[in-house]
mmCIF file of C-alpha atoms in Angstrom:
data_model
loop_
_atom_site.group_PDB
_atom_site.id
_atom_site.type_symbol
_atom_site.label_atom_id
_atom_site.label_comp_id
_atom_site.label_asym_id
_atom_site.label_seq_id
_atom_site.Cartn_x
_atom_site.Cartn_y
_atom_site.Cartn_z
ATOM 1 C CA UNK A 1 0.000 0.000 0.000
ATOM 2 C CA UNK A 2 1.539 3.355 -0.656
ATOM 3 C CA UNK A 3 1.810 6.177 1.418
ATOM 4 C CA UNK A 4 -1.473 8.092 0.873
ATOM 5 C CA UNK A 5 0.589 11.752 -0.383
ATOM 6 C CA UNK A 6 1.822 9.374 -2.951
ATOM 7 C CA UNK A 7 -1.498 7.645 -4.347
ATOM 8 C CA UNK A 8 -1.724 8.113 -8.037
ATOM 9 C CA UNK A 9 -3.989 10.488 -9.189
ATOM 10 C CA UNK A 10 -7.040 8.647 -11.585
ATOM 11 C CA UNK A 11 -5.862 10.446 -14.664
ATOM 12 C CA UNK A 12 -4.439 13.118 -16.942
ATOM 13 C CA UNK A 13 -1.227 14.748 -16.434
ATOM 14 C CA UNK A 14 -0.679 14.558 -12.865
ATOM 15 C CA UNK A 15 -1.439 10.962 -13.384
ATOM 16 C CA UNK A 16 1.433 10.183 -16.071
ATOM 17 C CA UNK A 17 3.739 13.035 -13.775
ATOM 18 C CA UNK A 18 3.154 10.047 -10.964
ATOM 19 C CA UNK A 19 3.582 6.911 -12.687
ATOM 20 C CA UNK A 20 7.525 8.422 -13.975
ATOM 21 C CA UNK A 21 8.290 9.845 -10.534
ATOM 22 C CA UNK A 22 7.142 8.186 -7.549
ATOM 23 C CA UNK A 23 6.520 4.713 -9.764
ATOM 24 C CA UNK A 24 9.734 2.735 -10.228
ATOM 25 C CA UNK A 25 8.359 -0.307 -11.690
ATOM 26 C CA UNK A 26 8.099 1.122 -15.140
ATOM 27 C CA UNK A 27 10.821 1.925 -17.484
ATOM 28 C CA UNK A 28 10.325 5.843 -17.678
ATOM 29 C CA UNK A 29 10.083 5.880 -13.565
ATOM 30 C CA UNK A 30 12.938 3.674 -13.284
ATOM 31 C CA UNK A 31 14.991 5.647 -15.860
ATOM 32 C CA UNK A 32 13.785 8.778 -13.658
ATOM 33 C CA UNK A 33 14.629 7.141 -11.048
ATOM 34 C CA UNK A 34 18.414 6.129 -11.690
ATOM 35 C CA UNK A 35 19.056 9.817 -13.155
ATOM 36 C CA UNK A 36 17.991 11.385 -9.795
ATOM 37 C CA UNK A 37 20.616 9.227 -8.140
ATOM 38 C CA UNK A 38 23.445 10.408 -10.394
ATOM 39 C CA UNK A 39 22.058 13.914 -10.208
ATOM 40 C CA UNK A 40 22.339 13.727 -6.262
ATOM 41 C CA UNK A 41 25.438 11.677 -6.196
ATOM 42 C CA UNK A 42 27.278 14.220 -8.772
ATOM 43 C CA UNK A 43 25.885 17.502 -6.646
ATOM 44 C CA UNK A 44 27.380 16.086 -3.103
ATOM 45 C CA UNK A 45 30.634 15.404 -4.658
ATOM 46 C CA UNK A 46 30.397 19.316 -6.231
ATOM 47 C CA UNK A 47 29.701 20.794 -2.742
ATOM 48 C CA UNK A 48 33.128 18.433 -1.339
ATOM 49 C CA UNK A 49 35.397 19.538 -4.119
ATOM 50 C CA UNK A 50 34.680 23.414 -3.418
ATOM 51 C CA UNK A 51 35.784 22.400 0.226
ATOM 52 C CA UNK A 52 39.335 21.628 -1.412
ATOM 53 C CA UNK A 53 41.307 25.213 -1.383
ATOM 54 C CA UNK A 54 43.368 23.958 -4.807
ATOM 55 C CA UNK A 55 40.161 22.566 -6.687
ATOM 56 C CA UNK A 56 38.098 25.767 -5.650
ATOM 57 C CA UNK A 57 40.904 28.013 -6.814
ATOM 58 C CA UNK A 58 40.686 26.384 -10.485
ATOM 59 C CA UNK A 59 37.199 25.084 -10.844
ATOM 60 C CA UNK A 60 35.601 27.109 -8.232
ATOM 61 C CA UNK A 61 33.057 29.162 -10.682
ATOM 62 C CA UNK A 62 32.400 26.095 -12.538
ATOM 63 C CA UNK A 63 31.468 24.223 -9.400
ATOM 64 C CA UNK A 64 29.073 27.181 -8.255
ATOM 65 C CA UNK A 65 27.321 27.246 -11.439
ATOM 66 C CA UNK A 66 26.974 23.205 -10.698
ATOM 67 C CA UNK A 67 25.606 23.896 -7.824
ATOM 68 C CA UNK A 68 23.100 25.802 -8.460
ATOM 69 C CA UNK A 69 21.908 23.706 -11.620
ATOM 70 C CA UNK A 70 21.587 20.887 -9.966
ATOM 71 C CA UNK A 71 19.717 23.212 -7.151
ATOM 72 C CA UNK A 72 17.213 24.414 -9.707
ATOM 73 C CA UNK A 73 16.631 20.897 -11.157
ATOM 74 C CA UNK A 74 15.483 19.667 -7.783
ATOM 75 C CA UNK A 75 13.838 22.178 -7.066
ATOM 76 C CA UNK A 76 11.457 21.808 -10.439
ATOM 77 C CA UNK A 77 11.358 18.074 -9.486
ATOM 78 C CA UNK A 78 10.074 19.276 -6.166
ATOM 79 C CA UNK A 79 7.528 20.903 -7.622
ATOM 80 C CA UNK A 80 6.690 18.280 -9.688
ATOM 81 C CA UNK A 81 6.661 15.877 -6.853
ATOM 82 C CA UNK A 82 3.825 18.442 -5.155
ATOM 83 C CA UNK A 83 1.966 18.414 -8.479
ATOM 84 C CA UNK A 84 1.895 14.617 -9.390
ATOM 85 C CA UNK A 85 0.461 13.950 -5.298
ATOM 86 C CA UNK A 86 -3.427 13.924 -4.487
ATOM 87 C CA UNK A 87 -1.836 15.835 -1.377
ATOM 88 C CA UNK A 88 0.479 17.855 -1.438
ATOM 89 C CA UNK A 89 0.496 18.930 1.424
ATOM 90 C CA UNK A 90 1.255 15.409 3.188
ATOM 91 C CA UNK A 91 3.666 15.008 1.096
ATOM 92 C CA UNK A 92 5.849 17.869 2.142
ATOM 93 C CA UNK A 93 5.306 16.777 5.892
ATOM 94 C CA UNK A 94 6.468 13.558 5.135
ATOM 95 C CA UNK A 95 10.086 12.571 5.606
ATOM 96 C CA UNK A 96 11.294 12.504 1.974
ATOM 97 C CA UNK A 97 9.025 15.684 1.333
ATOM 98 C CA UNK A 98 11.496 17.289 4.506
ATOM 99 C CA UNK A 99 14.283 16.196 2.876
ATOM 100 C CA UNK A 100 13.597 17.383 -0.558
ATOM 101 C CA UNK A 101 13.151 20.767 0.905
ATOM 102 C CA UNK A 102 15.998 20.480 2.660
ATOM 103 C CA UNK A 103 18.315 19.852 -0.051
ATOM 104 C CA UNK A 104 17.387 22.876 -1.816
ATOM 105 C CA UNK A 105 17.209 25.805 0.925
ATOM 106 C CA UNK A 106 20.800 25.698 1.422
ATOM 107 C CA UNK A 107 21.514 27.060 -1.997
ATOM 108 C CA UNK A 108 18.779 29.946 -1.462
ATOM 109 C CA UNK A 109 20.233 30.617 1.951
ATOM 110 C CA UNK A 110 23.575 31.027 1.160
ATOM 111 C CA UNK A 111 22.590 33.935 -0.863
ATOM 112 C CA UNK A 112 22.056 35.621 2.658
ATOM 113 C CA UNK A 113 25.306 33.701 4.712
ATOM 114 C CA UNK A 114 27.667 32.751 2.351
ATOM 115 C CA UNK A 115 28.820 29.190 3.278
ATOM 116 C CA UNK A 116 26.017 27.827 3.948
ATOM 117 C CA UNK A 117 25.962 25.776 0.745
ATOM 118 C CA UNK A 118 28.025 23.637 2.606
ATOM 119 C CA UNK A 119 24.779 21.940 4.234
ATOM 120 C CA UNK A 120 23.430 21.051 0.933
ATOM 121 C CA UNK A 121 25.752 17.295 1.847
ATOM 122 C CA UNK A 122 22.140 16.761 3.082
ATOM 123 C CA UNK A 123 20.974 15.783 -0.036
ATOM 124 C CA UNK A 124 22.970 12.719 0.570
ATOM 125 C CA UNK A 125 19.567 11.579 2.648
ATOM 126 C CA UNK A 126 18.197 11.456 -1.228
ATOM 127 C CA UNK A 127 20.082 8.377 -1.619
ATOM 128 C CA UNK A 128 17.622 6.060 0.063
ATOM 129 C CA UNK A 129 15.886 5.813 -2.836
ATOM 130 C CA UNK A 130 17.993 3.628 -3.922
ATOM 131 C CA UNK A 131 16.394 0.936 -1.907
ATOM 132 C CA UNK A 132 12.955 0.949 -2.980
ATOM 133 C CA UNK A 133 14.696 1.680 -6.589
ATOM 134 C CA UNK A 134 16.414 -1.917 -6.462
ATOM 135 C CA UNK A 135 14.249 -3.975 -5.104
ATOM 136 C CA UNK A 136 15.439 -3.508 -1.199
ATOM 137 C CA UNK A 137 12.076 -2.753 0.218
ATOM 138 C CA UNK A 138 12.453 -5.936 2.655
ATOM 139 C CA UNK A 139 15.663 -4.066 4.183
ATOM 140 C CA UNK A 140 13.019 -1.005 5.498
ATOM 141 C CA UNK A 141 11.399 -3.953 7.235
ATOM 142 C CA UNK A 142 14.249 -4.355 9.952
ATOM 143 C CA UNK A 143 14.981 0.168 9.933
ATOM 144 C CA UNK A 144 11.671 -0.290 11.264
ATOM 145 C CA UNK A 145 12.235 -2.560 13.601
ATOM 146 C CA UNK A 146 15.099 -0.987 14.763
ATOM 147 C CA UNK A 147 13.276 2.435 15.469
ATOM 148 C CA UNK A 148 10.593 0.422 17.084
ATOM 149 C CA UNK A 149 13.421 -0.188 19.339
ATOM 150 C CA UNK A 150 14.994 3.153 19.901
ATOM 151 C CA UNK A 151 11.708 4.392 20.443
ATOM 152 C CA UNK A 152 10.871 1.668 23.249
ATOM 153 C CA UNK A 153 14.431 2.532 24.931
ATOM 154 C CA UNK A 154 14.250 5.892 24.628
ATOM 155 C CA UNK A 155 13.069 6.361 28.600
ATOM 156 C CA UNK A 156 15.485 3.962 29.953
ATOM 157 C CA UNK A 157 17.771 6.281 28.024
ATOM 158 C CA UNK A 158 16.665 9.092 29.318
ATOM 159 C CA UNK A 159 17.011 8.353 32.689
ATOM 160 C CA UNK A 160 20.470 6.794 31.737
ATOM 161 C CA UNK A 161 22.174 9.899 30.524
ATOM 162 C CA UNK A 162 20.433 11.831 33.413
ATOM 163 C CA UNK A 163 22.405 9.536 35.955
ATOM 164 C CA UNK A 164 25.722 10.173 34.053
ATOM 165 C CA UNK A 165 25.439 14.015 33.754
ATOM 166 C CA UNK A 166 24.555 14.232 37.669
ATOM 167 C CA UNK A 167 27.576 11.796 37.772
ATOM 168 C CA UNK A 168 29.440 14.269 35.888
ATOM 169 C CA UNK A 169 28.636 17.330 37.881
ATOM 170 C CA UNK A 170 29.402 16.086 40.998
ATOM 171 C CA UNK A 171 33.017 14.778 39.960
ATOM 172 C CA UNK A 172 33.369 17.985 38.511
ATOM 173 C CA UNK A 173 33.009 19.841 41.546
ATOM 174 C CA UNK A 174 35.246 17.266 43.196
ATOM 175 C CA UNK A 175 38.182 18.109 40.611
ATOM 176 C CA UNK A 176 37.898 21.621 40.954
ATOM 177 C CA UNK A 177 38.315 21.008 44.539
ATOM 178 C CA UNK A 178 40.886 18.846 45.045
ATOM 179 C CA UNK A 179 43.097 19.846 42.067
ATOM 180 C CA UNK A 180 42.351 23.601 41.813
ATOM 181 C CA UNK A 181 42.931 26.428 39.428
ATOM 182 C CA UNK A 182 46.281 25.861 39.635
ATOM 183 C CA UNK A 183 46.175 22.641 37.300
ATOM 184 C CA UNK A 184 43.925 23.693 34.978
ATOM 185 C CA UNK A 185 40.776 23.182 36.931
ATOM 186 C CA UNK A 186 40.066 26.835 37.226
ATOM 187 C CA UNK A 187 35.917 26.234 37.363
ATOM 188 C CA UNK A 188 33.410 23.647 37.725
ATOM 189 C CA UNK A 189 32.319 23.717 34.008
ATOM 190 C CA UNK A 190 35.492 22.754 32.992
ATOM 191 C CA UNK A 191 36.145 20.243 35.225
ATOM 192 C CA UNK A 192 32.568 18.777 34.000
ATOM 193 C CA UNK A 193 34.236 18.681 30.664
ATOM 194 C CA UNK A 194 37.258 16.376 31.698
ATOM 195 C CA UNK A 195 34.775 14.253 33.707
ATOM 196 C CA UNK A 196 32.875 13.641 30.493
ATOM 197 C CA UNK A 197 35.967 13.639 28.560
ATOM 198 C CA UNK A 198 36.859 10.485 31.260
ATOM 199 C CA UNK A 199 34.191 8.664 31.979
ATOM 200 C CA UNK A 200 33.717 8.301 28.009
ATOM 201 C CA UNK A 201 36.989 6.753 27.931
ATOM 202 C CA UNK A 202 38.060 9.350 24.875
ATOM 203 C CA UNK A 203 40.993 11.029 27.356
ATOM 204 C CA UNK A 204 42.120 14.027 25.186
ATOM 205 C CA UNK A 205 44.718 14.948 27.499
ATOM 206 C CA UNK A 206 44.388 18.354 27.586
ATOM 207 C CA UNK A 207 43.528 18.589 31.233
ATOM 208 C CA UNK A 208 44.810 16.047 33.790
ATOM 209 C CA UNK A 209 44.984 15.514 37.538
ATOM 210 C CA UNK A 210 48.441 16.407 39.016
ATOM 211 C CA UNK A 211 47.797 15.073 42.694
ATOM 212 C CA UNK A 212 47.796 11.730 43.817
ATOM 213 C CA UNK A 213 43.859 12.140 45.373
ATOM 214 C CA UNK A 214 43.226 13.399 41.891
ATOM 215 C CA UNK A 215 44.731 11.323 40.160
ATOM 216 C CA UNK A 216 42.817 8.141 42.150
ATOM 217 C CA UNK A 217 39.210 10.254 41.324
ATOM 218 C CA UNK A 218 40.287 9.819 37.740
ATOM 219 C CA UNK A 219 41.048 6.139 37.806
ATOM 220 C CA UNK A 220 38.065 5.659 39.151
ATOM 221 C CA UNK A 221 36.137 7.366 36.960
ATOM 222 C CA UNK A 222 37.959 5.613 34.234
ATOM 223 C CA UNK A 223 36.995 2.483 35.550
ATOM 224 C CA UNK A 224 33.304 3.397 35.955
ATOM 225 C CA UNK A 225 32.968 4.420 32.157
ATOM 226 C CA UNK A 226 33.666 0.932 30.960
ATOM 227 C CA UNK A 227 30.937 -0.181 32.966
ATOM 228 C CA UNK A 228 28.626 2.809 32.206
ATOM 229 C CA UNK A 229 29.421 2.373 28.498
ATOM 230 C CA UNK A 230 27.693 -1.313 28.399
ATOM 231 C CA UNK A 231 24.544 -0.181 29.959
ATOM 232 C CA UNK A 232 22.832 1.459 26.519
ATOM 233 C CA UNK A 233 24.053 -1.304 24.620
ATOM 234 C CA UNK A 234 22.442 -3.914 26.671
ATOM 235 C CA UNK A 235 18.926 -1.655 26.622
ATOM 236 C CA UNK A 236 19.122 -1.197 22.930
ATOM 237 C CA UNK A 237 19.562 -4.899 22.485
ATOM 238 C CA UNK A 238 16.396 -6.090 24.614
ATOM 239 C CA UNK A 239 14.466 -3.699 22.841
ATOM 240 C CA UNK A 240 15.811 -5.414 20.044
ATOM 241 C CA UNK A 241 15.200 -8.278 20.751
ATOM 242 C CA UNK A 242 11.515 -7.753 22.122
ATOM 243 C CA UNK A 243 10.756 -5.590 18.547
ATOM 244 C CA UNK A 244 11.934 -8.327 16.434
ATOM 245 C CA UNK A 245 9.875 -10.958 18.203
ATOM 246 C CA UNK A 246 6.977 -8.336 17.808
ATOM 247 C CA UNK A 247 7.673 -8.474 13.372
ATOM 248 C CA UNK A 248 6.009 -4.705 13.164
ATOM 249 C CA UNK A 249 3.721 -4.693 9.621
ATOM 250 C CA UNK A 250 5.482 -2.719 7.025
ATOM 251 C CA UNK A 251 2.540 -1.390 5.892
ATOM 252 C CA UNK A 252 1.734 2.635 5.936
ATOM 253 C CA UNK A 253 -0.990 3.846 7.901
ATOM 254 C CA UNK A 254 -3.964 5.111 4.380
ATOM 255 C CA UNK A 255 -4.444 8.219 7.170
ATOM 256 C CA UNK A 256 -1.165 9.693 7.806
ATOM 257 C CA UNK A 257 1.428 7.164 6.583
ATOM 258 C CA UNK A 258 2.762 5.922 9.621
ATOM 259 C CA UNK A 259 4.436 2.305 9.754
ATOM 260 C CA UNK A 260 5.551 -0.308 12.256
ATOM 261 C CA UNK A 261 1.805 -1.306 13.512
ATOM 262 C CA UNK A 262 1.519 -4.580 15.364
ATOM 263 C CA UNK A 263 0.251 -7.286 12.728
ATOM 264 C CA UNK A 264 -2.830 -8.167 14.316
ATOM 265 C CA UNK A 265 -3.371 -3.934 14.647
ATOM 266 C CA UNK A 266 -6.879 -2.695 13.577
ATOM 267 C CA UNK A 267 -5.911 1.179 13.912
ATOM 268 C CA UNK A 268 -3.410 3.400 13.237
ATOM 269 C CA UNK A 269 -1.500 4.158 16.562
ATOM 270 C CA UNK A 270 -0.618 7.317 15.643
ATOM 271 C CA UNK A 271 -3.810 8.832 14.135
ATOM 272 C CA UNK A 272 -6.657 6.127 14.788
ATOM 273 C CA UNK A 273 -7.121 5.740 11.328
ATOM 274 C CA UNK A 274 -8.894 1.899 10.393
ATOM 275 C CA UNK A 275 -6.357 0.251 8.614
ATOM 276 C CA UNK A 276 -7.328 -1.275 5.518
ATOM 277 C CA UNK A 277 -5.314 -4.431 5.846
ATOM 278 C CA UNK A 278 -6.271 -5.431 9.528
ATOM 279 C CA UNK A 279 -7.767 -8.755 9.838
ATOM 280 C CA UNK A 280 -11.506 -9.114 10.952
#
């Protein structure tokens, strides 16, 4: 079932507009299809070369002309994307609608902050296409699983990272106690920032203990973040678990396109929308 933004219109123009760009099962949508990707693949690697201070100095007008050709040409298929919809609306508040839109602002707002073409590397996100393109539509199956469990972990998270950051501000304090200004602890946000730093286990180096008590408070610390580092891993995984015992349908909600519904679902849990495919 597709997404209800991107049900065919019955006929005319808009109709043959939908078939070649939302329809990849026919030759012309296909061939649309696989031209997009090049067009998107060819403007990312535009933006990175005008990064490169020798490639800008030779190429760089011809790579801001690129730029903003490929800019225009999505932002006609954007159009046409809102034209060949029943709404268009839903279709720009869905997630490749967002995306679309976007990919082309940067260009426009560069205009007012120069360097701000930089962001258009978004339009990298364009590149999932490619799965419903080649025949990968099974693959979306397990993304949604895995978001069903993010989305399930999400308050054990929570409360996680709300445990380390109190964790954090108290050893801060601590360090800016016990070592001082006088070794680079010269305030408590600071000293929160080598606790992180620590208990992460990344240990830039650019502030460390110089007393012996300190220098005990930071093995410690140390070797609390091992532990500390396991605990999302082993939430994420029984969500994981639980969600892929749960096989969420793959099928999009006719009402506002939502997915991951339990198979035996007879509404939408987002909008309360009857779903067409639930089981009497």
């Amino acid at each position: 079932m597709n997404r209800p933004s991107e049900q065919s219109p019955e006929s005319g123009l808009r109709a043959r507009l939908h078939t070649l760009i939302f329809e990849a099962d026919t030759p012309s949508g296909k061939a649309f299809d696989v031209a997009l990707l090049w067009a998107i693949v060819l403007s990312v690697l535009a933006v990175m070369l005008e990064s490169v201070a020798e490639v800008r100095a030779r190429f760089g007008y011809a790579l801001h002309l690129a730029e903003w050709v490929f800019t225009l040409l999505f932002a006609l298929e954007y159009v046409l994307r809102l034209m060949a919809v029943r709404k268009p609306l839903d279709y720009a508040r869905s997630f490749f609608g967002i995306v679309d839109l976007m990919a082309l602002l940067p260009s426009f707002l560069s205009v007012l902050l120069p360097g701000a073409q930089t962001l258009l590397v978004v339009r990298v996100l364009r590149l999932l296409r490619v799965f419903r393109i080649l025949k990968l539509g099974h693959l979306l199956g397990q993304a949604e699983v895995l978001l069903t469990a993010l989305r399930a972990s999400r308050p054990k998270i929570i409360v996680f990272l709300g445990t380390v950051l109190t964790i954090d501000v108290i050893m801060g304090a601590v360090m800016y106690l016990v070592e001082g200004e006088e070794n680079g602890f010269d305030n408590i946000p600071r000293s929160m920032y080598w606790a992180i730093v620590t208990m992460t286990t990344v240990g830039f180096g650019d502030i460390t203990p110089k007393t012996v008590y300190g220098q005990f408070i930071a093995s410690v610390l140390m070797v609390m973040g091992y532990g500390i580092l396991a605990v999302p891993t082993g939430i994420v995984s029984v969500e994981l678990a639980a969600a892929s015992r749960q096989r969420p349908d793959t099928q999009a909600c006719p009402g506002c396109g939502a997915q991951g519904h339990d198979l035996d679902a007879r509404f939408c849990k987002r909008c309360g929308t009857a779903l067409d495919w639930a089981r009497p």
